[in-house]
Amino acid sequence: MSAPLPLTAPAPRPTMPRWRALLLFDSKYTPLAITIALFVSMTVAGGIVYDGLLQPQIFLNLFVDNAFLLIVAVGMTFVILTGGIDLSVGSVIALTTVVSAVLVEHHGWNPWLVMPLMLLMGAAFGGAMGLLIQRFRLQPFVVTLGGMFLARGISFLISVDSISITNPVYMSIAEARLSLGGGCSLSVGALLSIGVLLAGIWLAHATAFGRSIYALGGSEASARLMGLPVAATQIGVYALSGACSALAGIVYTFYMLSGYSLHAQGLELDAIAAVVVGGTLLTGGSGYLVGTLFGVLILGLIQTIITIDGTLSSWWTKIVIGGLLFLFCLLQRLFAGLRRTRV
Amino acid sequence: MSDTAILQASGIGKRYAGVAALHDVQLTLRAGEVHALMGQNGAGKSTLIKVLTGVVAPDDGTIALVGEPIAPRSPADAQRLGISTVYQEVNLCPNLSVAENICAGRFARRRWTRTIHWSRVHEEAAAIMRRLDLDIDVTRSLSSYPVAIQQMVAIARAVSVSARVLILDEPTSSLDEDEVRQLFAVMRTLREQGMAILFVTHFLDQVYAICDRITVLRNGGFVGEYRTSELPQAALISAMVGREFALTGTDRQAVPTGEAAPLLTAQGLGRRGGVWPTDLQIRRGEVLGLGGLLGSGRTELARLLFGLDPADAGVIAIDGDERRWRAPAEAIAHGIALCPEERKTEGIVAELSVRENIVLALQARLGLRRYLSRAQQNEIAQRFVELLGIKTASIETPVGLLSGGNQQKVVLARWLVTEPRLLMLDEPTRGIDIAAKQEIMSEILKLARQGMAVLFISAEIDELVRVCDRIAVMRERRKAGELVGGSSEHAVLDLIAGTA
């Protein structure tokens, strides 16, 4: 270093184009590309084996039957992007269905009042968990596990039995369909889920809140040093997931027309599976909501194929999802390794 | 170069639990100047930076920014006032794009929707990078760029918030020579734009390459402020250590190792993706240097010798008996010890005390049934703290609170306790100051004279030449050759560069 150094800074260095050539395809999109490729190949392969699979309504039914899962998975994606986890979502759905049913059926409340109230309840429940996690530096896993037991327990406390919903507003929403022509249609729940997905994508990529979520997942210490609102973002993400769970609960009541404390058992795990299969890293900071959509569609497609086949046990769904999860975790490790060696 | 003082700190004092970390320290940063802050570990450099950036509040003294007294309460507060800091480890989010990392927290928004105006954000970020003479794609994620560029992005973020003072806290410790040159180019550009830069580093040649002035601290006290041109290197070193100090000529006695029986012989030892098959022989009482550039396979070879990575070719023989390591535990059982390169992540357990860190490896070797009594542990820890001159309040102090050089000594002590026959030191002197470096090196030599074999891995050629009996040089994951100790630095450099 003792040699005299040039006093003017070198112009754009010639090394730059080499990286560009090496990284024509930004590696951050690889997991997303794999998920989409998997869905497409599963659809094509399924379509070849099973005649009925490639009908448009079957495809639309993926949205209709998994609307609540997609809504929950959107909230879960945000939580996982910060490096956290939310195990309470299934129980919050159950709680929402039970409280809605009791308020509407037993107390005669106006459904249009109950629905926003449920959203508030979900957001408050999630926000409270977020506050515990943020304020007292608690593990998200344990806090939301507590939330999961709490919400499930409260719904049992309110009603042990299933309460069927006969309210005309719920009945008509449950039956309403948006016709897309050619005999194809979408339910209100499916439309809501697509709306939530679009809103989520907007939130993630066009707002400062969304970018703070990614920053938080990338490095909490750095986000703090950058002066980003780390605490508000972390609490906000759990509140958002809680609100998504409540909305999923409302959609679930349209779908099942009942409030029952055993509803949506284990759904939190399906949601996590969908997010992971969708290419989001459990360590946070990396992933896309579009990936989550395809994660949900892949889970739905497996179920659809098993239903169409008719001879396969429904447990095959679990086996295939299990296999896929292992595969994606391995892929994630592989990408993480590749990225590290490059830096 | 002007004489306008931008930042003036005077009479700064700070005490931690009654111990003075800083005492009556002055620092003046001027516009358009690069100012070096020098001092050994524990001299008070980090405390002073913490005071300037609002991490801790000083007990005495005042800080003035362009004549106005300030008292930053947090790094964010300091940044608002115009004092930005770039730390040794890049404090950015690797998963976000370069543009986001620069602009996060103050994105350009669209007027009505208040959503992020991405095209403007990208333009702004690119403009800021161009101010540093860097033309890179700001939409790519930060992790797709090398550490040097990441460091520049950190600087770009720091200066983009209308900073007048830029503090660079050891920014060069993980950069190679070329990258340092790039960083210096950026620093020069900023200096021309009138920024006052405080540059903290351990590398003396870098100070002379870029700095206009030097402030020296010693034991928390202010030694002096000098113009670089008026302070020869030897004078700087004696200002730092407080005594006349000989840089060269450690009293290395020629050890007749040629006849000593080899302790460890590796033949064709290699691993795909790690190092190509390599022969290496280490004799008793010998310091074998292992040189080469970063990534030349030095560390990988040590990991193979220690059994951290399984070798897929070649054999290791200890005392003539062939061995195959399935796990480091087997190597340890044969008296081999490895002091890893990444002190923070692989070496120390920051939360544990000095005593616990020192006895860790010995206890692991003895097994849980032969538990060392507290008295024994205290005795061992005390002995090594004294032997290696570890500066710590007590042996119960958590290691994380010690300075870098002292942490390294704790790691060294841990392995010395086990009385290894072969001690492998991977960059033992990286990131620590000269006096600590010198102490560690003379410690190494003393051990070798007592019959221990030492494998000394270092990127610094002068160190290798001074300490080692033989030097093996790695290049592109193979052994490029061997030299006897005392060879000229030029000969080593030729081997490293492949120009011999």
Tab-separated table of N, CA and C in Angstrom, chain A residues 163-279:
chain	number	residue	atom	x	y	z
A	163	ILE	N	-72.551	-24.772	16.482
A	163	ILE	CA	-73.732	-23.924	16.350
A	163	ILE	C	-73.951	-23.682	14.870
A	164	SER	N	-75.057	-24.142	14.319
A	164	SER	CA	-75.255	-23.909	12.887
A	164	SER	C	-75.835	-22.520	12.681
A	165	ILE	N	-75.439	-21.914	11.563
A	165	ILE	CA	-75.825	-20.531	11.286
A	165	ILE	C	-76.945	-20.538	10.253
A	166	THR	N	-78.056	-19.886	10.605
A	166	THR	CA	-79.189	-19.833	9.682
A	166	THR	C	-79.534	-18.401	9.304
A	167	ASN	N	-78.730	-17.471	9.782
A	167	ASN	CA	-78.965	-16.058	9.483
A	167	ASN	C	-79.001	-15.831	7.975
A	168	PRO	N	-80.021	-15.111	7.489
A	168	PRO	CA	-80.176	-14.948	6.026
A	168	PRO	C	-78.975	-14.252	5.367
A	169	VAL	N	-78.359	-13.304	6.073
A	169	VAL	CA	-77.214	-12.622	5.457
A	169	VAL	C	-76.105	-13.625	5.177
A	170	TYR	N	-75.758	-14.428	6.207
A	170	TYR	CA	-74.712	-15.446	6.032
A	170	TYR	C	-75.105	-16.427	4.939
A	171	MET	N	-76.420	-16.868	4.967
A	171	MET	CA	-76.872	-17.847	3.976
A	171	MET	C	-76.697	-17.304	2.564
A	172	SER	N	-77.095	-16.046	2.364
A	172	SER	CA	-77.047	-15.533	0.997
A	172	SER	C	-75.594	-15.295	0.545
A	173	ILE	N	-74.743	-14.844	1.479
A	173	ILE	CA	-73.333	-14.680	1.092
A	173	ILE	C	-72.724	-16.033	0.744
A	174	ALA	N	-73.080	-17.050	1.541
A	174	ALA	CA	-72.524	-18.384	1.306
A	174	ALA	C	-72.930	-18.909	-0.067
A	175	GLU	N	-74.128	-18.527	-0.504
A	175	GLU	CA	-74.601	-19.062	-1.789
A	175	GLU	C	-74.215	-18.192	-2.976
A	176	ALA	N	-73.844	-16.956	-2.685
A	176	ALA	CA	-73.568	-16.026	-3.776
A	176	ALA	C	-72.372	-16.497	-4.606
A	177	ARG	N	-72.485	-16.344	-5.911
A	177	ARG	CA	-71.392	-16.721	-6.803
A	177	ARG	C	-71.198	-15.622	-7.834
A	178	LEU	N	-69.952	-15.345	-8.152
A	178	LEU	CA	-69.668	-14.433	-9.254
A	178	LEU	C	-69.454	-15.286	-10.492
A	179	SER	N	-70.346	-15.123	-11.447
A	179	SER	CA	-70.235	-15.935	-12.655
A	179	SER	C	-69.153	-15.377	-13.569
A	180	LEU	N	-68.322	-16.265	-14.074
A	180	LEU	CA	-67.248	-15.833	-14.964
A	180	LEU	C	-67.520	-16.280	-16.390
A	181	GLY	N	-68.756	-16.758	-16.635
A	181	GLY	CA	-69.109	-17.218	-17.973
A	181	GLY	C	-68.642	-18.653	-18.185
A	182	GLY	N	-69.276	-19.339	-19.096
A	182	GLY	CA	-68.920	-20.723	-19.384
A	182	GLY	C	-69.211	-21.632	-18.204
A	183	GLY	N	-70.159	-21.242	-17.366
A	183	GLY	CA	-70.542	-22.080	-16.228
A	183	GLY	C	-69.537	-22.038	-15.103
A	184	CYS	N	-68.577	-21.121	-15.190
A	184	CYS	CA	-67.578	-21.037	-14.125
A	184	CYS	C	-67.940	-19.918	-13.167
A	185	SER	N	-67.611	-20.113	-11.896
A	185	SER	CA	-67.942	-19.070	-10.930
A	185	SER	C	-66.997	-19.124	-9.734
A	186	LEU	N	-66.967	-18.004	-8.996
A	186	LEU	CA	-66.160	-17.910	-7.782
A	186	LEU	C	-67.059	-17.535	-6.614
A	187	SER	N	-66.751	-18.054	-5.448
A	187	SER	CA	-67.529	-17.703	-4.259
A	187	SER	C	-67.030	-16.379	-3.699
A	188	VAL	N	-67.808	-15.819	-2.754
A	188	VAL	CA	-67.412	-14.570	-2.109
A	188	VAL	C	-66.086	-14.763	-1.378
A	189	GLY	N	-65.965	-15.906	-0.721
A	189	GLY	CA	-64.726	-16.203	0.009
A	189	GLY	C	-63.517	-16.186	-0.916
A	190	ALA	N	-63.683	-16.805	-2.095
A	190	ALA	CA	-62.578	-16.863	-3.046
A	190	ALA	C	-62.205	-15.460	-3.500
A	191	LEU	N	-63.231	-14.634	-3.777
A	191	LEU	CA	-62.962	-13.258	-4.206
A	191	LEU	C	-62.243	-12.491	-3.102
A	192	LEU	N	-62.710	-12.687	-1.857
A	192	LEU	CA	-62.062	-12.017	-0.725
A	192	LEU	C	-60.596	-12.432	-0.627
A	193	SER	N	-60.354	-13.728	-0.811
A	193	SER	CA	-58.978	-14.209	-0.650
A	193	SER	C	-58.078	-13.608	-1.717
A	194	ILE	N	-58.616	-13.492	-2.946
A	194	ILE	CA	-57.811	-12.892	-4.009
A	194	ILE	C	-57.560	-11.419	-3.689
A	195	GLY	N	-58.592	-10.756	-3.159
A	195	GLY	CA	-58.430	-9.358	-2.747
A	195	GLY	C	-57.349	-9.214	-1.687
A	196	VAL	N	-57.387	-10.116	-0.691
A	196	VAL	CA	-56.382	-10.067	0.382
A	196	VAL	C	-54.988	-10.278	-0.195
A	197	LEU	N	-54.884	-11.217	-1.136
A	197	LEU	CA	-53.578	-11.488	-1.747
A	197	LEU	C	-53.039	-10.246	-2.450
A	198	LEU	N	-53.917	-9.599	-3.250
A	198	LEU	CA	-53.482	-8.408	-3.983
A	198	LEU	C	-53.099	-7.293	-3.011
A	199	ALA	N	-53.935	-7.113	-1.986
A	199	ALA	CA	-53.631	-6.082	-0.990
A	199	ALA	C	-52.298	-6.399	-0.308
A	200	GLY	N	-52.070	-7.680	-0.052
A	200	GLY	CA	-50.824	-8.096	0.591
A	200	GLY	C	-49.622	-7.787	-0.277
A	201	ILE	N	-49.741	-8.076	-1.580
A	201	ILE	CA	-48.623	-7.803	-2.493
A	201	ILE	C	-48.344	-6.301	-2.522
A	202	TRP	N	-49.432	-5.511	-2.554
A	202	TRP	CA	-49.260	-4.056	-2.545
A	202	TRP	C	-48.559	-3.614	-1.260
A	203	LEU	N	-49.042	-4.173	-0.154
A	203	LEU	CA	-48.474	-3.795	1.150
A	203	LEU	C	-46.988	-4.141	1.216
A	204	ALA	N	-46.656	-5.319	0.683
A	204	ALA	CA	-45.279	-5.802	0.806
A	204	ALA	C	-44.317	-4.985	-0.043
A	205	HIS	N	-44.771	-4.535	-1.200
A	205	HIS	CA	-43.798	-3.966	-2.133
A	205	HIS	C	-43.937	-2.474	-2.367
A	206	ALA	N	-45.058	-1.910	-1.983
A	206	ALA	CA	-45.241	-0.488	-2.292
A	206	ALA	C	-45.274	0.388	-1.047
A	207	THR	N	-45.270	-0.201	0.127
A	207	THR	CA	-45.359	0.633	1.329
A	207	THR	C	-44.100	0.503	2.187
A	208	ALA	N	-43.860	1.533	2.965
A	208	ALA	CA	-42.708	1.521	3.857
A	208	ALA	C	-42.848	0.404	4.894
A	209	PHE	N	-44.100	0.145	5.339
A	209	PHE	CA	-44.331	-0.935	6.299
A	209	PHE	C	-43.854	-2.273	5.726
A	210	GLY	N	-44.224	-2.522	4.479
A	210	GLY	CA	-43.834	-3.774	3.844
A	210	GLY	C	-42.325	-3.913	3.743
A	211	ARG	N	-41.659	-2.834	3.366
A	211	ARG	CA	-40.202	-2.906	3.232
A	211	ARG	C	-39.527	-3.075	4.599
A	212	SER	N	-40.141	-2.460	5.629
A	212	SER	CA	-39.584	-2.644	6.973
A	212	SER	C	-39.679	-4.106	7.407
A	213	ILE	N	-40.744	-4.781	6.960
A	213	ILE	CA	-40.884	-6.202	7.297
A	213	ILE	C	-39.702	-6.984	6.715
A	214	TYR	N	-39.405	-6.719	5.446
A	214	TYR	CA	-38.285	-7.413	4.818
A	214	TYR	C	-36.963	-7.056	5.519
A	215	ALA	N	-36.805	-5.764	5.845
A	215	ALA	CA	-35.568	-5.325	6.505
A	215	ALA	C	-35.408	-6.017	7.852
A	216	LEU	N	-36.513	-6.104	8.587
A	216	LEU	CA	-36.513	-6.743	9.902
A	216	LEU	C	-36.091	-8.204	9.778
A	217	GLY	N	-36.617	-8.871	8.734
A	217	GLY	CA	-36.258	-10.273	8.530
A	217	GLY	C	-34.818	-10.437	8.081
A	218	GLY	N	-34.299	-9.443	7.372
A	218	GLY	CA	-32.925	-9.527	6.889
A	218	GLY	C	-31.936	-9.400	8.031
A	219	SER	N	-32.122	-8.381	8.865
A	219	SER	CA	-31.254	-8.203	10.022
A	219	SER	C	-31.910	-7.199	10.950
A	220	GLU	N	-32.354	-7.679	12.101
A	220	GLU	CA	-33.071	-6.818	13.023
A	220	GLU	C	-32.148	-5.703	13.522
A	221	ALA	N	-30.892	-6.075	13.840
A	221	ALA	CA	-29.952	-5.078	14.366
A	221	ALA	C	-29.726	-3.979	13.338
A	222	SER	N	-29.564	-4.374	12.063
A	222	SER	CA	-29.340	-3.379	11.020
A	222	SER	C	-30.565	-2.490	10.858
A	223	ALA	N	-31.749	-3.118	10.856
A	223	ALA	CA	-32.976	-2.341	10.692
A	223	ALA	C	-33.071	-1.286	11.787
A	224	ARG	N	-32.686	-1.671	12.992
A	224	ARG	CA	-32.723	-0.752	14.117
A	224	ARG	C	-31.733	0.403	13.884
A	225	LEU	N	-30.519	0.038	13.441
A	225	LEU	CA	-29.501	1.060	13.196
A	225	LEU	C	-29.887	1.994	12.054
A	226	MET	N	-30.679	1.442	11.111
A	226	MET	CA	-31.124	2.276	9.994
A	226	MET	C	-32.227	3.226	10.436
A	227	GLY	N	-32.655	3.082	11.663
A	227	GLY	CA	-33.693	3.961	12.176
A	227	GLY	C	-35.088	3.576	11.734
A	228	LEU	N	-35.281	2.310	11.325
A	228	LEU	CA	-36.611	1.867	10.913
A	228	LEU	C	-37.452	1.565	12.158
A	229	PRO	N	-38.770	1.712	12.058
A	229	PRO	CA	-39.630	1.458	13.218
A	229	PRO	C	-39.770	-0.042	13.498
A	230	VAL	N	-38.758	-0.603	14.097
A	230	VAL	CA	-38.694	-2.053	14.291
A	230	VAL	C	-39.830	-2.547	15.186
A	231	ALA	N	-40.048	-1.869	16.319
A	231	ALA	CA	-41.059	-2.336	17.272
A	231	ALA	C	-42.443	-2.304	16.649
A	232	ALA	N	-42.792	-1.181	16.027
A	232	ALA	CA	-44.130	-1.045	15.443
A	232	ALA	C	-44.339	-2.070	14.343
A	233	THR	N	-43.290	-2.328	13.560
A	233	THR	CA	-43.412	-3.291	12.470
A	233	THR	C	-43.682	-4.686	13.016
A	234	GLN	N	-42.929	-5.055	14.063
A	234	GLN	CA	-43.080	-6.409	14.597
A	234	GLN	C	-44.479	-6.613	15.185
A	235	ILE	N	-44.947	-5.641	15.960
A	235	ILE	CA	-46.284	-5.762	16.534
A	235	ILE	C	-47.319	-5.744	15.421
A	236	GLY	N	-47.106	-4.852	14.436
A	236	GLY	CA	-48.050	-4.712	13.336
A	236	GLY	C	-48.219	-6.003	12.552
A	237	VAL	N	-47.117	-6.737	12.395
A	237	VAL	CA	-47.165	-7.953	11.601
A	237	VAL	C	-48.047	-9.011	12.281
A	238	TYR	N	-47.956	-9.115	13.611
A	238	TYR	CA	-48.790	-10.092	14.315
A	238	TYR	C	-50.246	-9.637	14.338
A	239	ALA	N	-50.470	-8.316	14.449
A	239	ALA	CA	-51.838	-7.801	14.382
A	239	ALA	C	-52.433	-8.114	13.016
A	240	LEU	N	-51.609	-7.932	11.972
A	240	LEU	CA	-52.059	-8.217	10.605
A	240	LEU	C	-52.413	-9.687	10.458
A	241	SER	N	-51.551	-10.555	10.990
A	241	SER	CA	-51.821	-11.990	10.908
A	241	SER	C	-53.099	-12.328	11.681
A	242	GLY	N	-53.303	-11.679	12.829
A	242	GLY	CA	-54.528	-11.912	13.608
A	242	GLY	C	-55.759	-11.484	12.828
A	243	ALA	N	-55.661	-10.316	12.175
A	243	ALA	CA	-56.797	-9.832	11.380
A	243	ALA	C	-57.065	-10.764	10.207
A	244	CYS	N	-55.990	-11.257	9.570
A	244	CYS	CA	-56.145	-12.213	8.466
A	244	CYS	C	-56.830	-13.479	8.965
A	245	SER	N	-56.445	-13.951	10.157
A	245	SER	CA	-57.058	-15.156	10.707
A	245	SER	C	-58.545	-14.920	10.944
A	246	ALA	N	-58.881	-13.733	11.482
A	246	ALA	CA	-60.289	-13.437	11.742
A	246	ALA	C	-61.063	-13.397	10.428
A	247	LEU	N	-60.459	-12.767	9.391
A	247	LEU	CA	-61.139	-12.722	8.092
A	247	LEU	C	-61.299	-14.135	7.548
A	248	ALA	N	-60.262	-14.953	7.712
A	248	ALA	CA	-60.349	-16.356	7.290
A	248	ALA	C	-61.459	-17.048	8.067
A	249	GLY	N	-61.605	-16.692	9.347
A	249	GLY	CA	-62.679	-17.270	10.164
A	249	GLY	C	-64.044	-16.888	9.617
A	250	ILE	N	-64.189	-15.630	9.194
A	250	ILE	CA	-65.471	-15.176	8.611
A	250	ILE	C	-65.752	-15.966	7.332
A	251	VAL	N	-64.706	-16.088	6.483
A	251	VAL	CA	-64.868	-16.854	5.244
A	251	VAL	C	-65.211	-18.311	5.566
A	252	TYR	N	-64.588	-18.806	6.652
A	252	TYR	CA	-64.857	-20.190	7.073
A	252	TYR	C	-66.326	-20.367	7.453
A	253	THR	N	-66.910	-19.336	8.115
A	253	THR	CA	-68.336	-19.447	8.484
A	253	THR	C	-69.213	-19.457	7.241
A	254	PHE	N	-68.807	-18.682	6.208
A	254	PHE	CA	-69.565	-18.754	4.947
A	254	PHE	C	-69.482	-20.164	4.371
A	255	TYR	N	-68.311	-20.765	4.489
A	255	TYR	CA	-68.024	-22.050	3.865
A	255	TYR	C	-68.732	-23.178	4.605
A	256	MET	N	-68.720	-23.142	5.938
A	256	MET	CA	-69.271	-24.231	6.737
A	256	MET	C	-70.655	-23.914	7.289
A	257	LEU	N	-71.021	-22.620	7.353
A	257	LEU	CA	-72.283	-22.170	7.940
A	257	LEU	C	-72.478	-22.723	9.348
A	258	SER	N	-71.388	-22.710	10.126
A	258	SER	CA	-71.509	-23.122	11.517
A	258	SER	C	-70.360	-22.521	12.318
A	259	GLY	N	-70.587	-22.410	13.606
A	259	GLY	CA	-69.513	-22.016	14.503
A	259	GLY	C	-69.179	-23.206	15.393
A	260	TYR	N	-67.916	-23.637	15.357
A	260	TYR	CA	-67.569	-24.847	16.096
A	260	TYR	C	-66.129	-24.722	16.586
A	261	SER	N	-65.932	-25.060	17.847
A	261	SER	CA	-64.606	-24.879	18.428
A	261	SER	C	-63.580	-25.889	17.888
A	262	LEU	N	-64.031	-26.885	17.145
A	262	LEU	CA	-63.067	-27.837	16.561
A	262	LEU	C	-62.737	-27.501	15.105
A	263	HIS	N	-63.288	-26.351	14.624
A	263	HIS	CA	-62.996	-25.959	13.245
A	263	HIS	C	-61.508	-25.665	13.061
A	264	ALA	N	-61.031	-25.914	11.851
A	264	ALA	CA	-59.698	-25.475	11.425
A	264	ALA	C	-58.595	-25.968	12.342
A	265	GLN	N	-58.727	-27.211	12.777
A	265	GLN	CA	-57.653	-27.755	13.612
A	265	GLN	C	-56.440	-28.066	12.750
A	266	GLY	N	-55.303	-27.626	13.183
A	266	GLY	CA	-54.066	-27.899	12.440
A	266	GLY	C	-53.894	-27.032	11.214
A	267	LEU	N	-54.786	-26.057	11.022
A	267	LEU	CA	-54.671	-25.213	9.838
A	267	LEU	C	-53.396	-24.368	9.858
A	268	GLU	N	-52.932	-24.024	11.078
A	268	GLU	CA	-51.707	-23.223	11.160
A	268	GLU	C	-50.552	-23.949	10.480
A	269	LEU	N	-50.570	-25.287	10.612
A	269	LEU	CA	-49.464	-26.045	10.014
A	269	LEU	C	-49.595	-26.088	8.490
A	270	ASP	N	-50.849	-26.193	8.006
A	270	ASP	CA	-51.049	-26.128	6.557
A	270	ASP	C	-50.558	-24.788	6.023
A	271	ALA	N	-50.883	-23.721	6.771
A	271	ALA	CA	-50.490	-22.388	6.316
A	271	ALA	C	-48.973	-22.268	6.271
A	272	ILE	N	-48.316	-22.758	7.328
A	272	ILE	CA	-46.843	-22.699	7.345
A	272	ILE	C	-46.287	-23.508	6.168
A	273	ALA	N	-46.884	-24.693	5.947
A	273	ALA	CA	-46.423	-25.540	4.838
A	273	ALA	C	-46.570	-24.798	3.520
A	274	ALA	N	-47.716	-24.133	3.323
A	274	ALA	CA	-47.944	-23.413	2.067
A	274	ALA	C	-46.903	-22.320	1.887
A	275	VAL	N	-46.584	-21.614	2.986
A	275	VAL	CA	-45.612	-20.518	2.903
A	275	VAL	C	-44.223	-21.063	2.554
A	276	VAL	N	-43.860	-22.167	3.200
A	276	VAL	CA	-42.522	-22.731	2.956
A	276	VAL	C	-42.432	-23.292	1.541
A	277	VAL	N	-43.474	-24.047	1.128
A	277	VAL	CA	-43.472	-24.575	-0.235
A	277	VAL	C	-43.475	-23.417	-1.229
A	278	GLY	N	-44.022	-22.289	-0.808
A	278	GLY	CA	-44.044	-21.109	-1.671
A	278	GLY	C	-42.699	-20.415	-1.769
A	279	GLY	N	-41.693	-20.941	-1.078
A	279	GLY	CA	-40.340	-20.421	-1.264
A	279	GLY	C	-39.908	-19.376	-0.261
